[in-house]
Coordinates of C-alpha atoms in Angstrom, one line a residue:
M1 CA -12.3 70.2 92.7
S2 CA -14.9 71.4 95.1
R3 CA -18.5 70.6 94.4
R4 CA -19.1 74.4 93.9
G5 CA -16.1 74.5 91.5
L6 CA -17.3 71.4 89.6
D7 CA -20.8 72.6 89.3
F8 CA -19.7 76.0 88.0
F9 CA -17.2 74.5 85.5
D10 CA -19.8 72.0 84.3
R11 CA -22.5 74.6 84.0
W12 CA -20.2 77.1 82.2
M13 CA -19.2 74.4 79.6
A14 CA -22.8 73.4 79.0
E15 CA -23.8 77.0 78.5
H16 CA -20.9 78.2 76.4
L17 CA -19.4 75.4 74.4
P18 CA -22.5 74.4 72.3
N19 CA -22.1 77.8 70.6
V20 CA -18.4 77.4 69.8
L21 CA -17.1 75.8 66.6
T22 CA -13.4 76.0 66.7
D23 CA -10.2 74.0 67.2
D24 CA -8.0 77.0 67.2
P25 CA -5.8 76.9 70.3
L26 CA -5.9 80.7 70.7
A27 CA -9.7 80.7 70.7
V28 CA -9.7 77.8 73.2
S29 CA -7.2 79.7 75.4
D30 CA -9.5 82.7 75.3
L31 CA -12.4 80.5 76.3
A32 CA -10.4 79.1 79.2
D33 CA -9.5 82.7 80.3
E34 CA -13.2 83.7 80.0
M35 CA -14.3 80.7 82.1
M36 CA -11.8 81.5 84.8
K37 CA -12.8 85.2 84.9
A38 CA -16.5 84.1 85.2
A39 CA -15.6 81.9 88.1
R40 CA -13.8 84.7 89.9
R41 CA -16.9 86.9 89.3
E42 CA -18.9 84.3 91.1
G43 CA -16.4 84.1 94.0
I44 CA -14.8 80.8 92.9
P45 CA -11.0 80.9 93.1
A46 CA -9.0 79.1 90.5
S47 CA -7.8 76.7 93.1
E48 CA -11.3 75.2 93.4
I49 CA -11.2 74.4 89.7
D50 CA -7.6 73.4 89.5
E51 CA -7.8 70.8 92.3
E52 CA -9.0 68.1 89.8
V53 CA -8.6 69.6 86.4
D54 CA -4.9 70.0 85.6
S55 CA -5.7 72.2 82.6
V56 CA -8.9 74.0 81.9
F57 CA -7.6 74.6 78.4
E58 CA -7.1 70.9 77.8
V59 CA -10.6 70.0 79.1
I60 CA -12.3 72.7 76.9
F61 CA -10.1 71.7 73.9
E62 CA -11.0 68.0 74.3
A63 CA -14.7 68.8 74.7
L64 CA -14.6 70.8 71.5
Q65 CA -12.7 68.1 69.7
H66 CA -15.1 65.3 70.7
R67 CA -18.3 67.2 70.5
E68 CA -19.7 65.0 67.7
G69 CA -17.9 61.8 68.5
S70 CA -17.2 59.5 71.4
L71 CA -14.9 60.2 74.3
G72 CA -11.7 58.3 74.7
E73 CA -10.4 56.9 78.0
S74 CA -8.0 59.9 78.4
D75 CA -11.0 62.2 78.4
Q76 CA -12.4 61.0 81.8
A77 CA -12.7 64.5 83.2
V78 CA -14.7 65.7 80.3
F79 CA -16.9 62.6 80.5
E80 CA -17.6 63.2 84.2
L81 CA -18.4 66.8 83.6
L82 CA -20.7 66.1 80.7
S83 CA -22.5 63.2 82.4
G84 CA -23.0 65.3 85.6
R85 CA -24.4 68.2 83.6
L86 CA -26.7 65.9 81.6
A87 CA -27.9 64.2 84.7
K88 CA -28.7 67.4 86.4
E89 CA -30.3 69.1 83.5
A90 CA -32.4 66.2 82.3
G91 CA -33.3 64.7 85.7
I92 CA -31.7 61.3 85.1
T93 CA -29.0 59.5 87.1
Q94 CA -25.4 60.1 86.3
D95 CA -25.1 56.4 85.4
Q96 CA -27.9 56.8 82.8
A97 CA -26.2 59.9 81.5
G98 CA -22.9 58.1 81.2
A99 CA -24.6 55.3 79.3
L100 CA -26.2 57.7 76.9
I101 CA -22.8 59.4 76.2
E102 CA -21.2 56.1 75.6
T103 CA -24.0 55.1 73.2
I104 CA -24.6 58.2 71.2
G105 CA -21.5 60.4 71.6
T106 CA -21.2 63.9 72.9
D107 CA -23.7 65.9 70.8
W108 CA -25.4 68.0 73.4
D109 CA -28.7 68.4 71.6
G110 CA -28.9 64.7 70.9
L111 CA -28.0 63.8 74.5
L112 CA -30.7 66.1 75.9
R113 CA -33.3 64.7 73.5
E114 CA -32.5 61.1 74.5
A115 CA -32.2 61.9 78.2
H116 CA -35.7 63.6 78.2
F117 CA -37.1 60.6 76.4
L118 CA -35.4 58.2 78.9
K119 CA -36.9 60.2 81.8
K120 CA -40.4 60.1 80.4
Q121 CA -40.2 56.3 79.9
G122 CA -39.2 56.0 83.6
E123 CA -42.1 58.0 84.9

């Protein structure tokens, strides 16, 4: 996935998934379609996203399934997207973001709170 594609995908998930509470495959499919349409509107072709993510649907579905829990080894793409977004948004390193995800799970509000606390301690 290109850096531009990865940044878009990661930003889109962080902005849209916290407001979604579903495990309905049709709703997840609609979210995947919505994300791809948003990418096209920003001039990002599907090929830039599909280079590393075999299935946008699967990544979104896994992110929704593991929102409150920890990520398994098979969820590496979700882990990388989430840790990258957390690092960028909170101003911490991606290693620090990854450690937080492994420690407290994938609850976005909790991750942000802990990341901001971590950053303040490092200042």
